[in-house]
XYZ file of C-alpha atoms in Angstrom:
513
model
C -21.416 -12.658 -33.840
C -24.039 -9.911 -32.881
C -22.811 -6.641 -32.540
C -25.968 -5.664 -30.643
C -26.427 -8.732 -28.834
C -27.159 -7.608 -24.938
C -26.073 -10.077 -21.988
C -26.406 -9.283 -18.330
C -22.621 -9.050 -18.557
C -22.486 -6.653 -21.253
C -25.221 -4.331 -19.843
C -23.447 -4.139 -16.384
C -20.438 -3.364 -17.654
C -22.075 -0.797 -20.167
C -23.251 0.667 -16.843
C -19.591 0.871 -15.399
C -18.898 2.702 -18.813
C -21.366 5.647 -18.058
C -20.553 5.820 -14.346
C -16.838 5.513 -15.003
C -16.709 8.286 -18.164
C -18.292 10.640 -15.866
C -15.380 10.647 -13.286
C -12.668 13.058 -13.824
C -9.218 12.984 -15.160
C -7.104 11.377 -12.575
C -5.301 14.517 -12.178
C -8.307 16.298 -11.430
C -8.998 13.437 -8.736
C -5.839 14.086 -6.978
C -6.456 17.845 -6.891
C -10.090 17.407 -5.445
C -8.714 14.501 -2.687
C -6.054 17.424 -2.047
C -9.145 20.023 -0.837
C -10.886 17.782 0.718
C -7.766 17.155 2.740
C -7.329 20.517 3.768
C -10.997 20.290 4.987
C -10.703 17.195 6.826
C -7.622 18.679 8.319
C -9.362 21.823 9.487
C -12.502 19.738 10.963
C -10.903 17.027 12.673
C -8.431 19.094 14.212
C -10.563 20.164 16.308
C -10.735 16.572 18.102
C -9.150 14.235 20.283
C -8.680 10.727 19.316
C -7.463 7.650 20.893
C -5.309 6.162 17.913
C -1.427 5.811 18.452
C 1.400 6.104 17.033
C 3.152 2.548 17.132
C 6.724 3.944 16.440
C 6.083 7.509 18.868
C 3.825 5.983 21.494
C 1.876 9.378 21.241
C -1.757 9.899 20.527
C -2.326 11.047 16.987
C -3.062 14.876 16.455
C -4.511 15.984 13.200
C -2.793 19.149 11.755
C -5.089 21.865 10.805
C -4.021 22.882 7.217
C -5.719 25.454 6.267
C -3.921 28.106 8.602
C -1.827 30.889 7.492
C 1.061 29.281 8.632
C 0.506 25.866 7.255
C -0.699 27.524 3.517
C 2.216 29.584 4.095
C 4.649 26.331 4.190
C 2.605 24.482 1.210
C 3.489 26.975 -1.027
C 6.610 28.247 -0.648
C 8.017 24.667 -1.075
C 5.259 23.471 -3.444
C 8.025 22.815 -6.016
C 10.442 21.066 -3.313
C 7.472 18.649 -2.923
C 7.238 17.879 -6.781
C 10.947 17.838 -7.822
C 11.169 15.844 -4.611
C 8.455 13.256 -5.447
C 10.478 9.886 -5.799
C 8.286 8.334 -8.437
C 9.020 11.353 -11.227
C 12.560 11.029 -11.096
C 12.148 7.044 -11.084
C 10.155 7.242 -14.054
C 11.669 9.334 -16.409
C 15.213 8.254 -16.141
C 13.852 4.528 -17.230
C 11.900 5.809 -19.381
C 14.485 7.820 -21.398
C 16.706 4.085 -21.932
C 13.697 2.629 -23.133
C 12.668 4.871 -25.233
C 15.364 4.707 -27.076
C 15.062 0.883 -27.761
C 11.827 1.399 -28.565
C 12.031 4.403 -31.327
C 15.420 2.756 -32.670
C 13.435 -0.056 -33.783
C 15.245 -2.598 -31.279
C 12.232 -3.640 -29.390
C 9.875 -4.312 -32.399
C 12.701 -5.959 -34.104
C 13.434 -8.288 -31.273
C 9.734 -9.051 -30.971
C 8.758 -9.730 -34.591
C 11.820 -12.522 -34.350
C 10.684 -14.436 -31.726
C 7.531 -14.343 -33.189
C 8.591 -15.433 -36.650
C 11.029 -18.161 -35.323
C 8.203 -19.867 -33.323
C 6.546 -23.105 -34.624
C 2.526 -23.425 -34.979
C 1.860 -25.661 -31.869
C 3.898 -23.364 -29.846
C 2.535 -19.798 -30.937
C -0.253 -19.046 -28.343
C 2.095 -19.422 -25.404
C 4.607 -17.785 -27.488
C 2.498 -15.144 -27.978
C 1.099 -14.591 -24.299
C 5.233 -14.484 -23.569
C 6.022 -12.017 -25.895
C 3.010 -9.873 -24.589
C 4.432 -9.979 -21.344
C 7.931 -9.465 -21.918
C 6.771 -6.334 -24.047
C 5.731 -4.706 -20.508
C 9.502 -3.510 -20.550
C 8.735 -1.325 -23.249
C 5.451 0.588 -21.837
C 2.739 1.084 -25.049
C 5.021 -1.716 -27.045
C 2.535 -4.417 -25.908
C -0.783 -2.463 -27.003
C 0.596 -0.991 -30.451
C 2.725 -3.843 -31.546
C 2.258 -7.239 -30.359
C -1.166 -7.140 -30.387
C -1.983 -6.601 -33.547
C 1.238 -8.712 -34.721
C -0.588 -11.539 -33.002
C -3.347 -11.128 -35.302
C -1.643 -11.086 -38.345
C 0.796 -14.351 -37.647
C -2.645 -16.541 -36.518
C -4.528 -15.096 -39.688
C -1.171 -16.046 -41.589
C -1.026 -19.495 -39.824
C -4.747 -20.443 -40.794
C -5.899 -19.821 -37.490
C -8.030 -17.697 -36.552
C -6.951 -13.935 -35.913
C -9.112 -12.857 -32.932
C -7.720 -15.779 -31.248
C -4.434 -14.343 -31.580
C -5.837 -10.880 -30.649
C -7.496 -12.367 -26.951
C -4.043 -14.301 -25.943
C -2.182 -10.892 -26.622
C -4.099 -8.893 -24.762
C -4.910 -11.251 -22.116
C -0.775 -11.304 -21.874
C -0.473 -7.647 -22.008
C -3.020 -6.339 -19.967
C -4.818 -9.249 -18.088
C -1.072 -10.189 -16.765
C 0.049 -6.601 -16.723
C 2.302 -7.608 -13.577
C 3.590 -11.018 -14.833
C 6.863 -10.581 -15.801
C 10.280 -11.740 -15.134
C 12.109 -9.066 -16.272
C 12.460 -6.020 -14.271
C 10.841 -3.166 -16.425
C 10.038 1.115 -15.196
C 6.915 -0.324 -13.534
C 8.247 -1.978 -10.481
C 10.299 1.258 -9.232
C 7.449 3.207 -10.193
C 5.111 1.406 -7.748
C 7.581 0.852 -4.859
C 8.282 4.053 -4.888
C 4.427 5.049 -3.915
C 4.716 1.757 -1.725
C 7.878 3.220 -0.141
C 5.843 6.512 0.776
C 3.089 5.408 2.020
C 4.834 2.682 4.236
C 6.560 6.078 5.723
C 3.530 7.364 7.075
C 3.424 4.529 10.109
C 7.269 4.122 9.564
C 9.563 7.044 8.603
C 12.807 6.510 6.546
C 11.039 2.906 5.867
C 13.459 1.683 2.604
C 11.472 -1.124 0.294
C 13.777 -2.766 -2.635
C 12.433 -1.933 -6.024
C 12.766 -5.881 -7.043
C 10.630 -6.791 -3.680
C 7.610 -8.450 -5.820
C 10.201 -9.960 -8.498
C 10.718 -14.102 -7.789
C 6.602 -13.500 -7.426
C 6.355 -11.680 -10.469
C 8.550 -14.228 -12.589
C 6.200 -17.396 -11.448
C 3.343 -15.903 -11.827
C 4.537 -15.342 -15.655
C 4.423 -19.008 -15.983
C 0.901 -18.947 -14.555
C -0.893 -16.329 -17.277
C 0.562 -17.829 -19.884
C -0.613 -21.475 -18.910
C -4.187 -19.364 -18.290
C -4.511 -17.955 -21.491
C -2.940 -20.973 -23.399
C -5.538 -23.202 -22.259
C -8.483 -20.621 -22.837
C -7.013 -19.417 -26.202
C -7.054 -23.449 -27.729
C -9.587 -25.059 -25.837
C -12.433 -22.330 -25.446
C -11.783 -18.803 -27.170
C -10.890 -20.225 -30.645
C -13.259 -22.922 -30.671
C -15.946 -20.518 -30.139
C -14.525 -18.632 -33.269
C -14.922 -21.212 -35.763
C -18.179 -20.010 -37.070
C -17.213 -16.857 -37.190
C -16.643 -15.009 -40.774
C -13.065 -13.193 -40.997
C -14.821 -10.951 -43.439
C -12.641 -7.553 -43.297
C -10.859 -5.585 -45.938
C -7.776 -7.552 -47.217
C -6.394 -4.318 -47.840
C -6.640 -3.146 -44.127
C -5.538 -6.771 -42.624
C -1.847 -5.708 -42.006
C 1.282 -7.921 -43.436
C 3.875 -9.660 -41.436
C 6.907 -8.331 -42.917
C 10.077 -10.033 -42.201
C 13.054 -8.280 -40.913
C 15.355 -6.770 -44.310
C 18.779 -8.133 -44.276
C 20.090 -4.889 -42.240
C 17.842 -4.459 -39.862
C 18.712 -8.533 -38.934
C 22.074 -7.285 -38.842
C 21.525 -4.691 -36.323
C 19.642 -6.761 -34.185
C 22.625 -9.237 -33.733
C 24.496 -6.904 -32.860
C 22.131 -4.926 -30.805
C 21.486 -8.639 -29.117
C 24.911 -8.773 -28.385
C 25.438 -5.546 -27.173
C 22.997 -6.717 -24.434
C 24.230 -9.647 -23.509
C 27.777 -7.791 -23.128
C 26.553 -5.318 -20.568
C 24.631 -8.187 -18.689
C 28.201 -10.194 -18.812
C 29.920 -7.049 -17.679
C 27.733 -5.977 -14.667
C 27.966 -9.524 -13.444
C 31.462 -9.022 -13.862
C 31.750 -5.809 -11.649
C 29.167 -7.711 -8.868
C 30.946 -10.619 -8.860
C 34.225 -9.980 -6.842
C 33.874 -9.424 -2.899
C 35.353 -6.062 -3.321
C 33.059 -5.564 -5.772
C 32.268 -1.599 -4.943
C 28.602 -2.365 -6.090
C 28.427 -4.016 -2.823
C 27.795 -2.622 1.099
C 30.487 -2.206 3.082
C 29.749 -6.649 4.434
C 30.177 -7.503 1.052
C 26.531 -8.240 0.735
C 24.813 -7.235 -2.747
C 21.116 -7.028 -1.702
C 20.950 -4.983 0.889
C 19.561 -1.592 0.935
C 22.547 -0.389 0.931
C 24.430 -1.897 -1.392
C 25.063 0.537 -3.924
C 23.510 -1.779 -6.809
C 20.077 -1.868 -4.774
C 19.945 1.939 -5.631
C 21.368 1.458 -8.646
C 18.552 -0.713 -10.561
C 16.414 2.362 -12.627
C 20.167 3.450 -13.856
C 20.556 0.448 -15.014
C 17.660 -0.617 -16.632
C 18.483 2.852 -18.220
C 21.764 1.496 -19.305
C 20.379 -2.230 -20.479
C 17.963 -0.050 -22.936
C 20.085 2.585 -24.462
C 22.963 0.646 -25.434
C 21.612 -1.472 -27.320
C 19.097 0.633 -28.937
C 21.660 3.212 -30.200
C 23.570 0.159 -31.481
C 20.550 -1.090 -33.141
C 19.505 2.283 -34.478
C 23.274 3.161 -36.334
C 23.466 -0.524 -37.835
C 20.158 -0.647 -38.785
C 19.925 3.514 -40.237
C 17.379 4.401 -38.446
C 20.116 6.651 -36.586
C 21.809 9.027 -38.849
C 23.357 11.500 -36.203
C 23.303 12.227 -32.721
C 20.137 13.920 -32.786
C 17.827 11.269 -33.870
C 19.023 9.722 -30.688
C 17.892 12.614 -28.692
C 14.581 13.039 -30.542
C 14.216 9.307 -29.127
C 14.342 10.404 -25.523
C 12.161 13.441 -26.731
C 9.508 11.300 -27.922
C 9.694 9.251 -24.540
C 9.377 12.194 -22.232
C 6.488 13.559 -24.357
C 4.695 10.159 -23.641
C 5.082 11.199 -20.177
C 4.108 14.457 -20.652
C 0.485 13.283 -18.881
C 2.116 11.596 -15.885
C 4.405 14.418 -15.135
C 0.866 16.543 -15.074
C -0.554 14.128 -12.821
C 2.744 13.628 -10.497
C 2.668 17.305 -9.652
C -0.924 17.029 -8.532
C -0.430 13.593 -6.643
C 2.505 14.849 -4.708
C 0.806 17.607 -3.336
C -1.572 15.349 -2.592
C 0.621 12.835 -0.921
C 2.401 15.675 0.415
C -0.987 16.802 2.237
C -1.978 13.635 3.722
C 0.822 12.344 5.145
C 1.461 16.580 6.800
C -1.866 16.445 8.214
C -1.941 12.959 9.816
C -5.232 11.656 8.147
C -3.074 9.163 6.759
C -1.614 7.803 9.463
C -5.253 7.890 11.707
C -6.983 6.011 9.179
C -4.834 2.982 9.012
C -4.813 3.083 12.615
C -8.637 3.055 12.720
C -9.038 0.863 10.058
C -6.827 -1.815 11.531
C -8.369 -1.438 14.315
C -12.168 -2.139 12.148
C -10.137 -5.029 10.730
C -8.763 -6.197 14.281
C -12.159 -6.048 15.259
C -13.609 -8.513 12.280
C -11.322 -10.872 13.239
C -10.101 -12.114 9.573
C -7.811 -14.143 8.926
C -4.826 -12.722 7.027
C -5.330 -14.207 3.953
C -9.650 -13.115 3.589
C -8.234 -9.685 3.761
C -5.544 -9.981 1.398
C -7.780 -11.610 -0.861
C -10.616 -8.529 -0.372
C -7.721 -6.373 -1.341
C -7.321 -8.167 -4.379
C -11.072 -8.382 -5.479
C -11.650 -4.580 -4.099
C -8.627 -3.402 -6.618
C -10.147 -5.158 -9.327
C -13.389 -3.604 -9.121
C -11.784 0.203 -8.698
C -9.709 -0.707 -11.784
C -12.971 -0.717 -13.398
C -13.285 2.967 -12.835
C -9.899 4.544 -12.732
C -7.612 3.312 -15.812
C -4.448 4.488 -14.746
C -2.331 2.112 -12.696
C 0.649 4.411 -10.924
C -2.679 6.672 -10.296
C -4.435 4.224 -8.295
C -2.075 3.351 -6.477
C -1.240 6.688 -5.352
C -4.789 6.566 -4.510
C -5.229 3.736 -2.672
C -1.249 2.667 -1.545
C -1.233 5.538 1.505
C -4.772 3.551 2.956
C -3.854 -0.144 2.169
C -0.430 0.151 2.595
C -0.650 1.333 6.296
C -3.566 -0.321 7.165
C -2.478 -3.554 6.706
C 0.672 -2.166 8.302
C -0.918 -2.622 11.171
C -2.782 -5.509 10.940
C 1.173 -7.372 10.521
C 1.261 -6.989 6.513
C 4.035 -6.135 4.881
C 4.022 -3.320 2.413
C 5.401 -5.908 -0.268
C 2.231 -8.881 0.566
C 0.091 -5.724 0.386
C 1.452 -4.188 -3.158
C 1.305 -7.933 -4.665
C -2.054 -7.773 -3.690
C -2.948 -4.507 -5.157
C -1.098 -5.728 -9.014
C -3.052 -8.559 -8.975
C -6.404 -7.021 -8.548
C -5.291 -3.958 -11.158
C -3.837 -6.594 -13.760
C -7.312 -8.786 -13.612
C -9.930 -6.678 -14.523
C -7.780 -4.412 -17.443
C -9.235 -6.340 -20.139
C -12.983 -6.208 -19.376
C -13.108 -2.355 -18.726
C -13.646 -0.130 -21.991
C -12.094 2.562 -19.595
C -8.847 1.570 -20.618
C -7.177 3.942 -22.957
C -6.237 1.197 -25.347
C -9.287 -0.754 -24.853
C -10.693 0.916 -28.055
C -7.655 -0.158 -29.779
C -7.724 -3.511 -29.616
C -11.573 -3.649 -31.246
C -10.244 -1.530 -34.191
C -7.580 -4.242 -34.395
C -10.125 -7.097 -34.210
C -12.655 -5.084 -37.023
C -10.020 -5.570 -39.257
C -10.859 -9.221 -39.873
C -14.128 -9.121 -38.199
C -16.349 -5.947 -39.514
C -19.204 -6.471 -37.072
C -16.640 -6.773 -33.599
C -17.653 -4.067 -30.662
C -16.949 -3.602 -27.116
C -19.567 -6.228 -26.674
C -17.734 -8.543 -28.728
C -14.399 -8.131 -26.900
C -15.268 -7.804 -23.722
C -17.282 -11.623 -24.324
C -13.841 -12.925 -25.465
C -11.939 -11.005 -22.942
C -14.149 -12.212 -19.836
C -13.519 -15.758 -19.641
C -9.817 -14.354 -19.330
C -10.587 -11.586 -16.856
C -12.440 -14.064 -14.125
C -10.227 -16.583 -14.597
C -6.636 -14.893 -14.154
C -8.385 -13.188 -11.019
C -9.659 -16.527 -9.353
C -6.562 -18.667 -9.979
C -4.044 -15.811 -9.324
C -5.173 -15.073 -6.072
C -5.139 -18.866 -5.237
C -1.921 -18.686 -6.588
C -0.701 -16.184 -4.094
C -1.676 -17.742 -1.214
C -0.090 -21.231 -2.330
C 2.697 -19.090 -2.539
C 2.077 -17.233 0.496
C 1.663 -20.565 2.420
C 4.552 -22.124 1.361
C 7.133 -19.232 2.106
C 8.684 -18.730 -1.487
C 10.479 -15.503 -1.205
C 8.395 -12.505 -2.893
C 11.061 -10.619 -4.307
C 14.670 -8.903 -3.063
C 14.583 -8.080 0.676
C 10.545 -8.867 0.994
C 8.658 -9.742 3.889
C 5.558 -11.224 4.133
C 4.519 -9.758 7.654
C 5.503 -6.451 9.482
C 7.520 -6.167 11.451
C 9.693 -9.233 9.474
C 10.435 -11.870 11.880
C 13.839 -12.234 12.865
């Protein structure tokens, strides 16, 4: 395989490369989008416009603000608007239980055996599961499974980019399949949540509203990248050399007697706390429920309860796993487990600060709020059906994930204008934010943007000296258009048949009934 060979393919997306390494750090996007704001606000306050508020009746009024008064408010509660920013807190209270389980050892253990115990017919689909379930445990997918993937084809006589493709392809290409709730579905309701507020204030959306989608579509990617793993990827393979370093081709060590140990009773530990809080939900009086005894409704004290316990679900079981297995001596290694997690987040609390005063801005000013009312009414005006638009949604994510990396940051981006727009145009904020992880879970593996993009072609040079971004991104592809094609026919199969989207979902706005 050529390491210079040039395809149409390849040079576009070497042209997306340039364009895309020349934007700035997402960050840096929020804080320009947060002047230009302020000078939209000052412009178009000086008009009139027709739109209306649906919920007020009133004709929208753009606040100027850039006056003394309005700087004047922006700063003396510019740090009520980031210690008030939903997603932060959201964020970094899962991530501290996961981090645990994943510094402990508990994740990696728990993945290496389900590797290990699978048999050779069974290991690509085995593999593409793994990958996904490992989207519980944030950077676990990229630094772990992948290249574990590698080694167990390589030691199974087949061939070890093979195994590299169905990893990623389950990590990245189905970055949203999953069926167990993990930091990333608070983390994007909560920007759903706030931009749903700007045509519909104290709006509530369930953290778990794209879940029963999520889970199916699970069993979709990994039928995807089963098929193209046997029957295309690894056939294409066969003439190529595995000609790397045996030294630098990683071993597949098997877990040493105690750290088995610990992960039985780690394992255990989690199935006790799942046993428990069905326990405590089960009863009628059950206090986890709302004062009708129902469990799922937004106020039901377990509906706000779901980042604590995914918190919970994590730390128990690592800390159990970390003592049995020695990688916890004291307290403190603990603790230096959270610390490691938070300083993983170090960049996204950087880019939180700037993206709530940018959230902050646009909904205060009303630009928000006239733009989905204009462009509904440019999307009234097309006359498209429902499902063409939610469809361009899909395919219009999928090209901006080409440029911008960063998944919580894009939405930010783009949540307050979809998310309202198709407000108005009857679409729920849930239909809209499946949409929106479809689009940003197809395209991850074809864009060299992605931070771990580089990654994976050190892991494939291991076995393959002469791999490049060319080389992935022609193994990656087939993966890419695929997932994107059949997962937004998917949808609206889905979508037509009236299969419940997650907890408390709608598929239109206002929900019938």
């Amino acid at each position: 395989m050529e390491q210079t060979k040039s395809t149409w393919v390849t040079r576009a997306l070497d042209r997306v490369e340039v364009v895309g390494n020349k934007l700035p750090d997402p960050a840096i996007i929020f804080f320009i989008s947060l002047l230009i704001v302020w000078g939209l606000s000052a412009l178009l306050s000086q008009f009139s416009f027709d739109a209306i508020n649906p919920k007020t009746g009133e004709a929208i009024v753009v606040q100027n603000l850039l006056t003394g008064e309005s700087l004047a408010e922006f700063l003396s509660n510019m740090v009520k608007i980031f210690t008030g920013f939903s997603p932060l807190g959201v964020v970094l209270v899962a991530m501290l239980g996961v981090g645990v389980a994943e510094h402990s050892g508990f994740i990696s253990a728990g993945l290496k055996r389900m590797l290990d115990a699978t048999p050779k017919q069974l290991l690509t689909p085995m593999v593409v599961l793994v990958a996904i379930v490992s989207h519980t445990a944030t950077d676990a997918g990229y630094v772990l499974v992948i290249p574990l993937a590698g080694v167990i084809f390589y030691a199974m006589g087949r061939h070890p980019l093979a195994g590299i493709a169905a990893a990623f392809a389950g990590v990245s290409g189905g970055f949203c399949a999953n069926f167990i709730p993990s930091a990333i579905d608070p983390l994007l309701q909560s920007f759903t949540q706030e931009a749903a507020r700007i045509i519909e204030p104290g709006m509530q959306i369930n953290p778990l509203n794209n879940w029963a989608f999520n889970s199916a579509s699970s069993l979709l990617i990994i039928g995807i990248a089963w098929y193209l793993t046997d029957k295309i990827i690894e056939p294409r393979l066969q003439n190529v050399e595995v000609d790397g370093d045996p030294s630098e081709i990683p071993r597949f060590d098997e877990l040493n007697p105690q750290q088995a140990k610990a992960l039985r009773w780690a394992t255990a530990t989690l199935i006790l706390g799942i046993i428990i809080l069905v326990a405590v939900l089960y009863p009628d009086s059950s206090p986890m429920r709302d004062a009708q005894g129902e469990l799922t409704t937004f106020n039901a004290p377990i509906m706000q309860s779901i980042v604590p316990i995914i918190f919970l679900l994590f730390i128990f079981p690592g800390v159990v796993f970390g003592y049995v297995s020695g990688t916890y001596k004291t307290t403190k290694d603990m603790i230096d487990s959270m610390t490691k997690a938070m300083q993983g987040m170090s960049y996204y609390v950087v880019m939180a600060f700037f993206c709530a005063l940018f959230i902050y801005a646009f909904n205060k000013s009303n630009l928000g709020a006239l733009l989905a009312i204009e462009g509904a009414q440019l999307l009234k005006s097309m006359q498209l059906p429902s499902m063409i638009t939610i469809v361009g949604i899909i395919f219009l994510t999928a090209f901006v994930n080409l440029f911008v990396g960063s998944s919580s940051a894009k939405w930010a981006l783009l949540g307050p204008i979809f998310v309202p727009m198709l407000m108005q145009l009857g679409i729920s904020p849930d239909l809209t934010q499946i949409a929106y992880r479809i689009g940003d879970s197809s395209s991850n593996i074809i864009t060299p943007l992605m931070p771990y993009f580089p990654l994976v072609v050190v892991y494939c040079q291991r076995y393959v000296k002469s791999t490049g971004i060319g080389t992935l991104l022609s193994l990656m592809l087939p993966f890419s258009i695929t997932i994107l094609i059949a997962w937004s026919i998917f949808l609206l199969i889905y979508w037509n048949l009236g299969i419940p989207l997650g907890i408390q979902a709608n598929y239109m706005y206002p929900a019938a009934g």
